[in-house]
mmCIF file of C-alpha atoms in Angstrom:
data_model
loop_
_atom_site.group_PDB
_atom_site.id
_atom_site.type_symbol
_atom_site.label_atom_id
_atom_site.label_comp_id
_atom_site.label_asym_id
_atom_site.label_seq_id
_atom_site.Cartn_x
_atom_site.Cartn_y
_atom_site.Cartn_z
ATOM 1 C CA UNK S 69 -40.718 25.990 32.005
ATOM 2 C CA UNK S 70 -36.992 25.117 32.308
ATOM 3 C CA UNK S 71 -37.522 22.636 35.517
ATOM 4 C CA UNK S 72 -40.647 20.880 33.519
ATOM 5 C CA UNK S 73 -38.233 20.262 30.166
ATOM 6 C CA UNK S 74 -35.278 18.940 32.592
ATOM 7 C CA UNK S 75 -38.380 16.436 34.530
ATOM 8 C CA UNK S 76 -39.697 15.614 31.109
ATOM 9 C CA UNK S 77 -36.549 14.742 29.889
ATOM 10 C CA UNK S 78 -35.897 13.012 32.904
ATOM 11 C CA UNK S 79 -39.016 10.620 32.439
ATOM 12 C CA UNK S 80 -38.350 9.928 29.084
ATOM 13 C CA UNK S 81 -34.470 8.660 30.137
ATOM 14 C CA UNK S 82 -36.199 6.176 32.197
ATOM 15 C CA UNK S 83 -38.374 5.011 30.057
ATOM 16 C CA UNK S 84 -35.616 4.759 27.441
ATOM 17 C CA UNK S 85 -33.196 3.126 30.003
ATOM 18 C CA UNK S 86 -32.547 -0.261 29.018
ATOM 19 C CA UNK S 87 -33.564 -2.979 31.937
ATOM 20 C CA UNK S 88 -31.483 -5.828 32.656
ATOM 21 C CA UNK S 89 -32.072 -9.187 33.810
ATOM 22 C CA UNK S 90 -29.510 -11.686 35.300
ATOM 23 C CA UNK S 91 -29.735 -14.651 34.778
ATOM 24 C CA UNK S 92 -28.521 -17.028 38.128
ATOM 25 C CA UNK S 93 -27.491 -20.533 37.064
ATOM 26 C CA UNK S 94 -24.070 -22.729 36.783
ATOM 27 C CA UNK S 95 -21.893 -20.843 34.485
ATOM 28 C CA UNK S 96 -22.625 -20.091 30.674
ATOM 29 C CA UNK S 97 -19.830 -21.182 28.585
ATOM 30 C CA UNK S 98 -19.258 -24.173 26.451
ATOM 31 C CA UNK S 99 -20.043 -26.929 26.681
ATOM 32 C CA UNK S 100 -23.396 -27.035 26.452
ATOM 33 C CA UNK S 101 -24.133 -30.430 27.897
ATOM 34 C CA UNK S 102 -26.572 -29.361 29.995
ATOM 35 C CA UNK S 103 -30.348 -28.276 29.842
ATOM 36 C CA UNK S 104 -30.425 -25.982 32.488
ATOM 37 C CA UNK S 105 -27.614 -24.168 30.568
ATOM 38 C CA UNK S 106 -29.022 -24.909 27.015
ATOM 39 C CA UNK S 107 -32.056 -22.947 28.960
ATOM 40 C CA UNK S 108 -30.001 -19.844 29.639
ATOM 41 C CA UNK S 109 -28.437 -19.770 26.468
ATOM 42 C CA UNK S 110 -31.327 -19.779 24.324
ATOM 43 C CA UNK S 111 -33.626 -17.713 26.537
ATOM 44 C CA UNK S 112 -31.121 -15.142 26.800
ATOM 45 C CA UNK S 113 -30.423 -14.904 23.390
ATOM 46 C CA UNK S 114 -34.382 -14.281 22.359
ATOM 47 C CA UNK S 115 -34.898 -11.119 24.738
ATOM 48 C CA UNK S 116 -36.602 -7.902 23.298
ATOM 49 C CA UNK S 117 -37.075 -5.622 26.393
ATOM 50 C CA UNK S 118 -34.308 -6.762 28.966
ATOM 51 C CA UNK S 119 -30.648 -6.805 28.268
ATOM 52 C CA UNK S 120 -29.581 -10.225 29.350
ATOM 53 C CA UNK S 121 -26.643 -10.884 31.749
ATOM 54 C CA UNK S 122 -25.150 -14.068 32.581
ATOM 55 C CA UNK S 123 -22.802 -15.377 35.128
ATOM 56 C CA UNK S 124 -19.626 -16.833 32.906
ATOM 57 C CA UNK S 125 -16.197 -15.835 32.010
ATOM 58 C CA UNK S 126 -16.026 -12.737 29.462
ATOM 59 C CA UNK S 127 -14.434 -13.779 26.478
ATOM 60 C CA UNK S 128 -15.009 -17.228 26.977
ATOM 61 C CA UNK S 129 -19.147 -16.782 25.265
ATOM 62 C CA UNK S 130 -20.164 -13.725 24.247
ATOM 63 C CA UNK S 131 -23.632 -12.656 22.659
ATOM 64 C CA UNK S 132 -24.269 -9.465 21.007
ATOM 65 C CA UNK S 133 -26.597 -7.395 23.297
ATOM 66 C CA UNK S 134 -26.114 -9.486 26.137
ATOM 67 C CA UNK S 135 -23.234 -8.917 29.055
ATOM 68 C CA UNK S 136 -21.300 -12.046 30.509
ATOM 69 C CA UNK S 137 -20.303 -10.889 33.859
ATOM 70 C CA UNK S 138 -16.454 -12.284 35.420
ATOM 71 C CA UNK S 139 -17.926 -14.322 38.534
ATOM 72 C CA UNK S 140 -16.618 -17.512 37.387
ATOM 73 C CA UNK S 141 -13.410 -18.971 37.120
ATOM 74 C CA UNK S 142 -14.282 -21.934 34.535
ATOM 75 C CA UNK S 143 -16.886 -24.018 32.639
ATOM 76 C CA UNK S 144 -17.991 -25.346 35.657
ATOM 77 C CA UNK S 145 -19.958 -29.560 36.316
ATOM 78 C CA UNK S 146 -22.948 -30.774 36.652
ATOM 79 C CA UNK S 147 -22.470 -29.800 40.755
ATOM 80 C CA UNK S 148 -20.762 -26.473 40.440
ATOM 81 C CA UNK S 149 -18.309 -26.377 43.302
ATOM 82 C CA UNK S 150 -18.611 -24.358 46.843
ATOM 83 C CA UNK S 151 -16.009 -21.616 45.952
ATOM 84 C CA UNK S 152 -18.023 -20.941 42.606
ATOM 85 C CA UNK S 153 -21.579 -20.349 44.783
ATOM 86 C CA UNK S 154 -19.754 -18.355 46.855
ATOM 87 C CA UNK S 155 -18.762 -15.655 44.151
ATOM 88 C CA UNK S 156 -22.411 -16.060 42.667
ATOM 89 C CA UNK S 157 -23.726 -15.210 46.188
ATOM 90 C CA UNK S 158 -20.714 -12.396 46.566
ATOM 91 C CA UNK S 159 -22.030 -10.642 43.344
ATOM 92 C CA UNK S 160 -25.616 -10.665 44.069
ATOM 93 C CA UNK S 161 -25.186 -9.119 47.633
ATOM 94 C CA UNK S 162 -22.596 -6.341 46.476
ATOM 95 C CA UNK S 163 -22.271 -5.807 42.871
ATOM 96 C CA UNK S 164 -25.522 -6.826 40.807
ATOM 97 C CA UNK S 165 -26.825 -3.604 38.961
ATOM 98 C CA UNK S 166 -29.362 -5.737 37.077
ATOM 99 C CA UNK S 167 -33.521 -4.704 37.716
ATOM 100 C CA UNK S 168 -34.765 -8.578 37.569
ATOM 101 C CA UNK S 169 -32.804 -11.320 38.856
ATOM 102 C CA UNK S 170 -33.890 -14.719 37.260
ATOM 103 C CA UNK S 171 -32.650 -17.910 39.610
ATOM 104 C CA UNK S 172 -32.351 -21.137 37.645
ATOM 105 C CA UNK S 173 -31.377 -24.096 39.656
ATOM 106 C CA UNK S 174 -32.434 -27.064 40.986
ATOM 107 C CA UNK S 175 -33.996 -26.168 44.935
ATOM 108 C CA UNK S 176 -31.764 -27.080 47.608
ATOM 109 C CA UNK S 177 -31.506 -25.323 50.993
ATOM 110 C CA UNK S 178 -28.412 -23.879 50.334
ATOM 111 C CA UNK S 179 -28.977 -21.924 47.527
ATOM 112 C CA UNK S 180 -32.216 -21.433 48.281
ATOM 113 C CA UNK S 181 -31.389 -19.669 51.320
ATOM 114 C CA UNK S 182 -28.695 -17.422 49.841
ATOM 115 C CA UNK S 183 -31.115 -16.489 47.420
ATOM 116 C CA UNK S 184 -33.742 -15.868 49.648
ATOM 117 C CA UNK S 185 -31.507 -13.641 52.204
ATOM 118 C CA UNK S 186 -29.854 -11.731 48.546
ATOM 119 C CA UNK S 187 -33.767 -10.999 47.643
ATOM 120 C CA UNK S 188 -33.921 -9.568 51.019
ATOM 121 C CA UNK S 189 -31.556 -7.755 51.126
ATOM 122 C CA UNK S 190 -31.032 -6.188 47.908
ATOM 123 C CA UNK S 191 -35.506 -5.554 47.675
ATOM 124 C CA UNK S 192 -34.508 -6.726 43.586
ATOM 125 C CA UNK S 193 -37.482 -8.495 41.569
ATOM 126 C CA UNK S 194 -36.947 -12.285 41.801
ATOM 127 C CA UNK S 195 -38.268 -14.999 39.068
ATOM 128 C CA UNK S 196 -37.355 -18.414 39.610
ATOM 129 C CA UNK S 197 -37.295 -21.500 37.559
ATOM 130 C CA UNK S 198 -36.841 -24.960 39.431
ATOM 131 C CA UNK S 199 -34.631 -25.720 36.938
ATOM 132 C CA UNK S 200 -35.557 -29.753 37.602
ATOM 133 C CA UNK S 201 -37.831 -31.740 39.755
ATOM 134 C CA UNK S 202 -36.374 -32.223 43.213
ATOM 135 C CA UNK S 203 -35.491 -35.681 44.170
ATOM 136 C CA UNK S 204 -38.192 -34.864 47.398
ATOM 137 C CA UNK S 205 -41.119 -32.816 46.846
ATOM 138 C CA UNK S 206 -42.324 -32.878 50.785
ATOM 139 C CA UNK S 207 -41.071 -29.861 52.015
ATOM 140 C CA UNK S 208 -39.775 -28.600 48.792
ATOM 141 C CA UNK S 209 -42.031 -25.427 49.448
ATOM 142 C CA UNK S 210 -39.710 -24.090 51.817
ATOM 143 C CA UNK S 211 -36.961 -23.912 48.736
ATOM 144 C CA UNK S 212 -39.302 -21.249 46.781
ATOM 145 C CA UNK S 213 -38.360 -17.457 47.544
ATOM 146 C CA UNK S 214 -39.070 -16.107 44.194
ATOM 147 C CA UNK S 215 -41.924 -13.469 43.705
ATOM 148 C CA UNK S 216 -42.673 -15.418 40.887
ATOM 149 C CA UNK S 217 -41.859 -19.176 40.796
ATOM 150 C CA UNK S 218 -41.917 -21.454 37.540
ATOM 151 C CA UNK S 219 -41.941 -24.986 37.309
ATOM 152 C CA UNK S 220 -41.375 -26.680 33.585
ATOM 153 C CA UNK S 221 -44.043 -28.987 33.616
ATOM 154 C CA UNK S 222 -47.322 -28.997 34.630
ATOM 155 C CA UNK S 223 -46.615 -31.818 36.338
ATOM 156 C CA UNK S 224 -43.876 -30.899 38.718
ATOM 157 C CA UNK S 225 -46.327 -27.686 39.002
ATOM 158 C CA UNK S 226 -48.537 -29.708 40.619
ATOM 159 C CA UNK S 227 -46.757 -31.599 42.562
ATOM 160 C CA UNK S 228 -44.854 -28.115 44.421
ATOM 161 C CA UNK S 229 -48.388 -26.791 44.739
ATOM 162 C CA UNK S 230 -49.768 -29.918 46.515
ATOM 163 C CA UNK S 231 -47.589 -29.281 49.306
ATOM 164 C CA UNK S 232 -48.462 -26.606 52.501
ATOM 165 C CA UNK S 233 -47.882 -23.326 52.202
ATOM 166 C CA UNK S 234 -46.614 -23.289 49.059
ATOM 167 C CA UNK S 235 -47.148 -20.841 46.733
ATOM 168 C CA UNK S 236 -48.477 -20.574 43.294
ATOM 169 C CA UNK S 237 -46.062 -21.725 40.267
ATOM 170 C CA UNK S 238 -46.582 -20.781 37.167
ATOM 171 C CA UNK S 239 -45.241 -23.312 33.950
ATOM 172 C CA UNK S 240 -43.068 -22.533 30.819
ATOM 173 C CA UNK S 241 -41.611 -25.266 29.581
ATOM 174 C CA UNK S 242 -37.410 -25.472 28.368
ATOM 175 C CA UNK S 243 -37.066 -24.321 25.058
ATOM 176 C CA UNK S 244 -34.616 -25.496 21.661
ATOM 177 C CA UNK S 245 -32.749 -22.839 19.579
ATOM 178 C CA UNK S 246 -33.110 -22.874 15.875
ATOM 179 C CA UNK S 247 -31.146 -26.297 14.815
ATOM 180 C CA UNK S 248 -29.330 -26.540 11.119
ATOM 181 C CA UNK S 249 -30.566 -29.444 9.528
ATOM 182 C CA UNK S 250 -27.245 -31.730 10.139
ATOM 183 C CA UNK S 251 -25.316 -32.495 7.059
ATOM 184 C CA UNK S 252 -25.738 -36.041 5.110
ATOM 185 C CA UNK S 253 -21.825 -36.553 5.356
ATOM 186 C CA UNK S 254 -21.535 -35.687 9.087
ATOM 187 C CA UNK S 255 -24.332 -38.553 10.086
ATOM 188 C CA UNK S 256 -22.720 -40.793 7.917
ATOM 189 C CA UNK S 257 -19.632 -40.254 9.588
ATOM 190 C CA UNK S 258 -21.244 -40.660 12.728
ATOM 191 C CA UNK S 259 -22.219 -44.127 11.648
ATOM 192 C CA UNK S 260 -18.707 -44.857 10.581
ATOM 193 C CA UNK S 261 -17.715 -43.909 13.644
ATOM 194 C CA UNK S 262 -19.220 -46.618 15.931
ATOM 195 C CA UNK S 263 -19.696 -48.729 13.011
ATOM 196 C CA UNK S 264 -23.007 -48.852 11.968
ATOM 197 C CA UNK S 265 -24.416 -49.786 8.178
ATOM 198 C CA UNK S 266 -25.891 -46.904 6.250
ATOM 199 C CA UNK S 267 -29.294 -48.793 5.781
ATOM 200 C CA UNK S 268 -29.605 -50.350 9.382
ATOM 201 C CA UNK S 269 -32.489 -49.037 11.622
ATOM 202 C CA UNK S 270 -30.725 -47.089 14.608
ATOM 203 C CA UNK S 271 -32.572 -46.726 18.350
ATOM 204 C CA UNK S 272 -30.560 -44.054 20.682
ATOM 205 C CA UNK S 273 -30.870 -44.032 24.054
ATOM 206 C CA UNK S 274 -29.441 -41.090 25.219
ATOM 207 C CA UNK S 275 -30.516 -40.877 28.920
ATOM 208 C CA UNK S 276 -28.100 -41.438 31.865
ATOM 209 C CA UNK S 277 -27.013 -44.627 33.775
ATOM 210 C CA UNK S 278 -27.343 -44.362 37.194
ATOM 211 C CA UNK S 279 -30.643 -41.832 38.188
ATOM 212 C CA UNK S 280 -33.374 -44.035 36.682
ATOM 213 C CA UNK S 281 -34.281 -47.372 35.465
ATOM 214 C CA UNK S 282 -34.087 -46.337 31.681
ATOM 215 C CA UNK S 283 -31.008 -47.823 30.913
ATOM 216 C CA UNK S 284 -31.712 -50.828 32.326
ATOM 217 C CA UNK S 285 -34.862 -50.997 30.494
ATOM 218 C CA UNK S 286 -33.982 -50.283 27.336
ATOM 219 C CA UNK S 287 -30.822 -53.260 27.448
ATOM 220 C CA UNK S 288 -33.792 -55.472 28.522
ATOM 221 C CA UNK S 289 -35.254 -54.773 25.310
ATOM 222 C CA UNK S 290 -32.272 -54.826 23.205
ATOM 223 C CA UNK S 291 -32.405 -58.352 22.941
ATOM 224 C CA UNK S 292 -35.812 -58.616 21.427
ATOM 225 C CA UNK S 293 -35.534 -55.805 19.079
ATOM 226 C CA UNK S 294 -32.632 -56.810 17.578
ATOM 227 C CA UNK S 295 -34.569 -59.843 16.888
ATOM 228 C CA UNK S 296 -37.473 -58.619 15.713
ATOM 229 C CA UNK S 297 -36.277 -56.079 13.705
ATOM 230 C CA UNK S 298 -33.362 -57.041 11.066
ATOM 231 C CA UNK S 299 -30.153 -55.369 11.556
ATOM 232 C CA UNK S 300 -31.071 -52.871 14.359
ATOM 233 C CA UNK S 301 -28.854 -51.353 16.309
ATOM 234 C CA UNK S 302 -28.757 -49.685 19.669
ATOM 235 C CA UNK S 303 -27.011 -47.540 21.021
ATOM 236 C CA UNK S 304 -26.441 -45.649 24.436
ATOM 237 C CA UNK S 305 -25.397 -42.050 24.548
ATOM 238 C CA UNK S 306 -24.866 -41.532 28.110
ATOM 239 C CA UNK S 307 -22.362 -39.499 29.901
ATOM 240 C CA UNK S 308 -20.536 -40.279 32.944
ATOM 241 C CA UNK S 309 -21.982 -37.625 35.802
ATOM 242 C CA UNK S 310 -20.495 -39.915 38.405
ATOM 243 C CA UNK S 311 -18.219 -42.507 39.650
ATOM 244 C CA UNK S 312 -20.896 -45.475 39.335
ATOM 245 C CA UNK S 313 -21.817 -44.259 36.033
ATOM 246 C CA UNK S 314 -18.298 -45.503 34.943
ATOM 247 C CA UNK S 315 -18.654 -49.200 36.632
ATOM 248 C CA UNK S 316 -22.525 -49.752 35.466
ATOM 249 C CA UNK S 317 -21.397 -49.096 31.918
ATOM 250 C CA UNK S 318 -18.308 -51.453 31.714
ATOM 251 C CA UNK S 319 -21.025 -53.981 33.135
ATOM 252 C CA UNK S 320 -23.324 -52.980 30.617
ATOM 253 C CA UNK S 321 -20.686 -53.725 27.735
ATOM 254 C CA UNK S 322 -19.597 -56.950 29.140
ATOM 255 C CA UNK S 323 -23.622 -58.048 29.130
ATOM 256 C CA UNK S 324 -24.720 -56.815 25.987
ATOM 257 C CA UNK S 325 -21.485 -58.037 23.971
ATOM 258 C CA UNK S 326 -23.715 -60.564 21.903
ATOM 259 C CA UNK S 327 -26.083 -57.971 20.594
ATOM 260 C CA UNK S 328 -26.068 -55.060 18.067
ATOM 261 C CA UNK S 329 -25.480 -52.765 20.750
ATOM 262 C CA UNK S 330 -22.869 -49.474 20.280
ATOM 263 C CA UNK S 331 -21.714 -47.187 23.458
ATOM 264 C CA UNK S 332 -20.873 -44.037 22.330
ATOM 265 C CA UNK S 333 -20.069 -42.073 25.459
ATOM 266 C CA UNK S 334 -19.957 -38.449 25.382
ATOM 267 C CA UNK S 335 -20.702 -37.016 22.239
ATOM 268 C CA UNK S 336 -18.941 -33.288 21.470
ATOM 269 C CA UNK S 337 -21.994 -33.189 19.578
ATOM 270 C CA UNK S 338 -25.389 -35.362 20.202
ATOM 271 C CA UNK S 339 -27.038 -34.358 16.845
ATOM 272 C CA UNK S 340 -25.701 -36.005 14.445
ATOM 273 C CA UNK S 341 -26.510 -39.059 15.779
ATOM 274 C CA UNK S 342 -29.619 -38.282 17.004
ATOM 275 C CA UNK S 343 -30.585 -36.768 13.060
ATOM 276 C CA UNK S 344 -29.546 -40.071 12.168
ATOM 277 C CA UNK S 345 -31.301 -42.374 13.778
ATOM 278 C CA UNK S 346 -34.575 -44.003 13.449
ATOM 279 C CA UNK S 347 -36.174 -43.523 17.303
ATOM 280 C CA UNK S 348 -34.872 -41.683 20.369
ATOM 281 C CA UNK S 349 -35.367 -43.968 23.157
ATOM 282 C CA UNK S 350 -36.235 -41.935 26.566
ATOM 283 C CA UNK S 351 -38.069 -44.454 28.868
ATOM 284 C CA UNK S 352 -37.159 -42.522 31.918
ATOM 285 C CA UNK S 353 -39.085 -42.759 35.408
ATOM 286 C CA UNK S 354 -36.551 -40.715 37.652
ATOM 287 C CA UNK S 355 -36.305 -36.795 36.104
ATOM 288 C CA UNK S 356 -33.321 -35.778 38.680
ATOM 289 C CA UNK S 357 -30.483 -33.638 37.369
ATOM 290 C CA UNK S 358 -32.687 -33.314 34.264
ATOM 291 C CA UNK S 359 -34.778 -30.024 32.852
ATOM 292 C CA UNK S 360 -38.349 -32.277 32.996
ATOM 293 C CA UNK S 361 -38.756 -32.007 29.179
ATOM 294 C CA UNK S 362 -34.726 -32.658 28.232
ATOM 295 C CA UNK S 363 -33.484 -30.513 25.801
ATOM 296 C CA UNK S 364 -31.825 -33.977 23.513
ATOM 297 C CA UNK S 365 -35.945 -34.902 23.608
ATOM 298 C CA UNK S 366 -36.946 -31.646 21.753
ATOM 299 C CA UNK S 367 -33.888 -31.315 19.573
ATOM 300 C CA UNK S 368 -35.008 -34.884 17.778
ATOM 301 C CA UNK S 369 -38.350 -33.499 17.537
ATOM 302 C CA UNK S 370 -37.377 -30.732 15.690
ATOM 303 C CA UNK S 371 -34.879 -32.587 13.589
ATOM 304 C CA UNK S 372 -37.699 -35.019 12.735
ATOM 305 C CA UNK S 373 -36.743 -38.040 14.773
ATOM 306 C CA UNK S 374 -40.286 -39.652 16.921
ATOM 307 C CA UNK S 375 -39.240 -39.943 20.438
ATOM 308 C CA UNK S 376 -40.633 -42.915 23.195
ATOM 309 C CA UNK S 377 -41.165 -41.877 26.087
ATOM 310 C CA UNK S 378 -42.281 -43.853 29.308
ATOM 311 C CA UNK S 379 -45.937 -42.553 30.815
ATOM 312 C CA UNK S 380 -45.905 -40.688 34.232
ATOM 313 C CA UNK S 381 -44.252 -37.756 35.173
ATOM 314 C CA UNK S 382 -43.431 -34.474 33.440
ATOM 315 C CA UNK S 383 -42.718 -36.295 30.209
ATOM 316 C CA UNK S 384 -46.192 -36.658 29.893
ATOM 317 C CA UNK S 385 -46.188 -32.505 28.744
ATOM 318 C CA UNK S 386 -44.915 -33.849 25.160
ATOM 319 C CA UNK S 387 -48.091 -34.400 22.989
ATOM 320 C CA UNK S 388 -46.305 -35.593 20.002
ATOM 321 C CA UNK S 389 -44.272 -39.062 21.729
ATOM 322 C CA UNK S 390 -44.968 -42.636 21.336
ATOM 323 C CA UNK S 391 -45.366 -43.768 24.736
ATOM 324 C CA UNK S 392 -44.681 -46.793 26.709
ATOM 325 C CA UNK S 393 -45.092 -47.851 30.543
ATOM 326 C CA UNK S 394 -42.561 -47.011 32.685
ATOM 327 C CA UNK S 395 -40.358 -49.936 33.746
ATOM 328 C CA UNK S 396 -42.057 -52.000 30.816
ATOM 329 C CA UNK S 397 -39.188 -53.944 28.537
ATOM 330 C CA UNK S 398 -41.881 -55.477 26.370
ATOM 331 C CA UNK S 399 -44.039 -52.475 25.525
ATOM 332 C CA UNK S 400 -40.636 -50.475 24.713
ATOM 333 C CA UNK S 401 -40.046 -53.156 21.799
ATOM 334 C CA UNK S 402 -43.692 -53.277 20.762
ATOM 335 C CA UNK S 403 -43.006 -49.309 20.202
ATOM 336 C CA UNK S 404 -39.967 -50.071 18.033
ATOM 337 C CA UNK S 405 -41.341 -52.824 15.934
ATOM 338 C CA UNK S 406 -44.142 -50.420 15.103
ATOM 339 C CA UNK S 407 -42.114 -47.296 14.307
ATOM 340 C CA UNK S 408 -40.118 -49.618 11.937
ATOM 341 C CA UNK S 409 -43.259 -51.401 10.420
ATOM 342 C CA UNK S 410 -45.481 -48.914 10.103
ATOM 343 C CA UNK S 411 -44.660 -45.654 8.493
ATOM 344 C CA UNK S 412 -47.329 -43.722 9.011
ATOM 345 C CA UNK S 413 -47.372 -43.904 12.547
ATOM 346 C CA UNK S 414 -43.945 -42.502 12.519
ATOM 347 C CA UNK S 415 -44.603 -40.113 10.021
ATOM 348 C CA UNK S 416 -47.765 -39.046 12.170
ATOM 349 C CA UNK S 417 -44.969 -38.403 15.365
ATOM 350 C CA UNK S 418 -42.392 -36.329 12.482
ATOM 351 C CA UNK S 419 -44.872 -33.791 12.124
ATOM 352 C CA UNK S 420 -46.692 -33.774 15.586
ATOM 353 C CA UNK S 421 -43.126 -33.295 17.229
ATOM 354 C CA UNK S 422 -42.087 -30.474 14.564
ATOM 355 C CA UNK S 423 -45.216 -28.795 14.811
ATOM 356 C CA UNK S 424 -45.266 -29.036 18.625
ATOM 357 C CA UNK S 425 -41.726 -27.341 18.813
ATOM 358 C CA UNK S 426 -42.434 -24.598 16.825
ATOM 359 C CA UNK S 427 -46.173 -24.016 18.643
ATOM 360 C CA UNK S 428 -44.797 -24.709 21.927
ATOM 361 C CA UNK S 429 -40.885 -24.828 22.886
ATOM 362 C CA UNK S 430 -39.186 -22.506 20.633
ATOM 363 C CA UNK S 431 -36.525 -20.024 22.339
ATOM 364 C CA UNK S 432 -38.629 -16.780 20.953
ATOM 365 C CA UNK S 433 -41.912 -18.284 22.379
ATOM 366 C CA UNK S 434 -40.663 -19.331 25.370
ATOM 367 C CA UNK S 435 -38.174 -16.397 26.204
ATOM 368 C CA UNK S 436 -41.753 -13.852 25.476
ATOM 369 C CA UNK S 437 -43.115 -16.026 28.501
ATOM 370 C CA UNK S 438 -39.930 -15.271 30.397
ATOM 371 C CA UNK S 439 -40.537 -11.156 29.895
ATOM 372 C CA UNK S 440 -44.456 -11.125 30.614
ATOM 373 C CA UNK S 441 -43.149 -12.204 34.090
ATOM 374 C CA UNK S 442 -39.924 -9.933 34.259
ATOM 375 C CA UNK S 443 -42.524 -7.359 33.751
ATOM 376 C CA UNK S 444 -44.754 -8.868 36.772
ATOM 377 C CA UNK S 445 -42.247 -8.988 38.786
ATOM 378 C CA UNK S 446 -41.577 -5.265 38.643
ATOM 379 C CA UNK S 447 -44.916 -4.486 39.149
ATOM 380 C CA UNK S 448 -45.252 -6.470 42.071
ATOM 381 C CA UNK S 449 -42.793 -4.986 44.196
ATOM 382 C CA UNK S 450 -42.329 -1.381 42.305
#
């Protein structure tokens, strides 16, 4: 009777044991510039049956219930560098207690094949998320190792399953945390800041400069919209992720200095401007170094600000967008003029884009999606 108590008691500490899952990505810490980070944070934060752990500095960004474990030594880029992979790699193969490992980066054969030979090694449960779509698909299948592989739009899904012997990927799209609505004062301020009037319409474009032909389109267009619609302004929100990124944008002032155009660089904070705007402009045809549904994207639908988005490509997930043809200067102002002129078109996007969010991208939703596979994933190879 004693030795079926102590096995009892046994089975119920396992089923009361709490399960972990650690999260593999660039390092979690502020700031949160970018999505694939945003992903972590926000996922991790949503969990009900798997502690979350992240790779970080302690001390640095800390989340009750979750564990940030020491294998970085800072913030980190939009690259991380060698020596950080090689202390991501270093913990996996000797130190991870976790029972799910979740990989999110974009595929590369490097860190692809650590994480293959770490899954092999250490026999743990493996979910990954191609964090964005690779600049390559033909012979991307050889970049998968995950027992369970996710793709964030059903697009790029499609495109990894085209190719041979890859294997099946499921979708879940990025997700936004709850947003504050964004004080009156602080978007006026924002206006202030790269002087804009209170009452003028105001068209962001906050994509990047160098990856695709969006910001190129949309200064093609700033010349007719600032005709066509009275006292518009636009503005580009785009950070610097590389050296050319500097040299097109000093080009980029010196061409547009005759029009009601802003540059506002990087932002500590997008949201502000983006709450007070009139449009975000996203007429992007090249998704590299970008989640496929960007995080900026779903924040202005949730703040209530219609988005335009260029046709094609995992962009074409978002239901509630006005949308344009890619590489298509004209059509991009035709979208403007009508968001200005007629309001319930644009009030039709406010509540298709809030609604959307809530049905589709919230962190809770989208972090439930995240544990029906953690649970998968143990069952698969239990």
């Amino acid at each position: 009777m004693r030795r079926l108590n102590a096995w009892t008691a046994g089975l119920h500490s396992l089923e009361d044991r709490v399960r972990k899952v650690l999260f593999v990505s660039k390092p979690i810490a502020p700031p949160f510039h970018d999505g694939t980070k945003c992903l972590v944070r926000d996922v991790s934060s949503q969990l009900q049956g798997f502690q979350p752990m992240v790779m970080g500095q302690p001390g640095v960004y800390e989340r009750p219930g979750g564990v940030t474990l020491p294998v970085y030594k800072g913030a980190g880029g939009f690259s991380p560098p060698f020596a950080d992979n090689a202390r991501a790699a270093l913990h996996l193969l000797t130190r991870s207690a976790a029972d799910v490992w979740h990989f999110l980066f974009a595929p590369n054969a490097l860190s692809s094949s650590v994480g293959r030979f770490a899954r092999r090694v250490r026999r743990v449960p493996t979910v990954q998320t191609v964090a964005s779509p690779p600049q390559r698909f033909r012979g991307a299948s050889k970049w998968l190792f995950g027992d369970i592989v996710v793709a964030q739009s059903a697009w790029t899904a499609r495109q990894l399953m085209s190719q041979p012997m890859a294997p099946h990927v499921e979708v879940i799209p990025p997700c936004v945390g709850d947003l504050e609505d964004v004080p009156w004062e602080t978007q006026v301020a924002m206006r202030e800041l790269l002087d804009v009037p209170p009452d003028a319409p105001l068209f962001v474009y906050p994509g990047d400069w160098e990856t695709s032909t969006g910001a190129e389109v949309v200064a093609e267009a700033a010349a007719g919209v600032t005709r066509s619609v009275p006292g518009a302004v636009v503005v580009f929100a785009c950070r610097q992720k590389s050296a050319a990124a500097k040299h097109i944008e000093v080009a980029m002032k010196r061409r547009l200095r005759t029009l009601r155009v802003r540059f506002a660089g990087e932002l500590n904070s997008i949201l502000p401007l983006i709450a007070t705007s009139s449009a975000v402009l996203f007429p992007v045809d090249d998704l590299r170094g970008k989640v496929d549904l960007p995080i900026v994207l779903l924040e202005a639908m949730a703040l209530g600000v219609p988005i335009v988005v260029a046709t094609g490509g995992p962009l074409d997930d978002l239901q509630s967008a006005q949308r344009v043809p890619a590489r298509d200067p004209e059509a991009l102002v035709q979208a403007w003029i009508t968001l200005v002129n007629h309001p319930e078109c644009r009030n039709q996007l406010i509540r298709g884009g809030k609604a959307e969010v809530a049905e589709r991208f919230s962190a809770r939703r989208v972090a439930h999606q995240y544990e029906l596979l953690y649970e998968r994933a143990l069952r698969l190879t239990g």
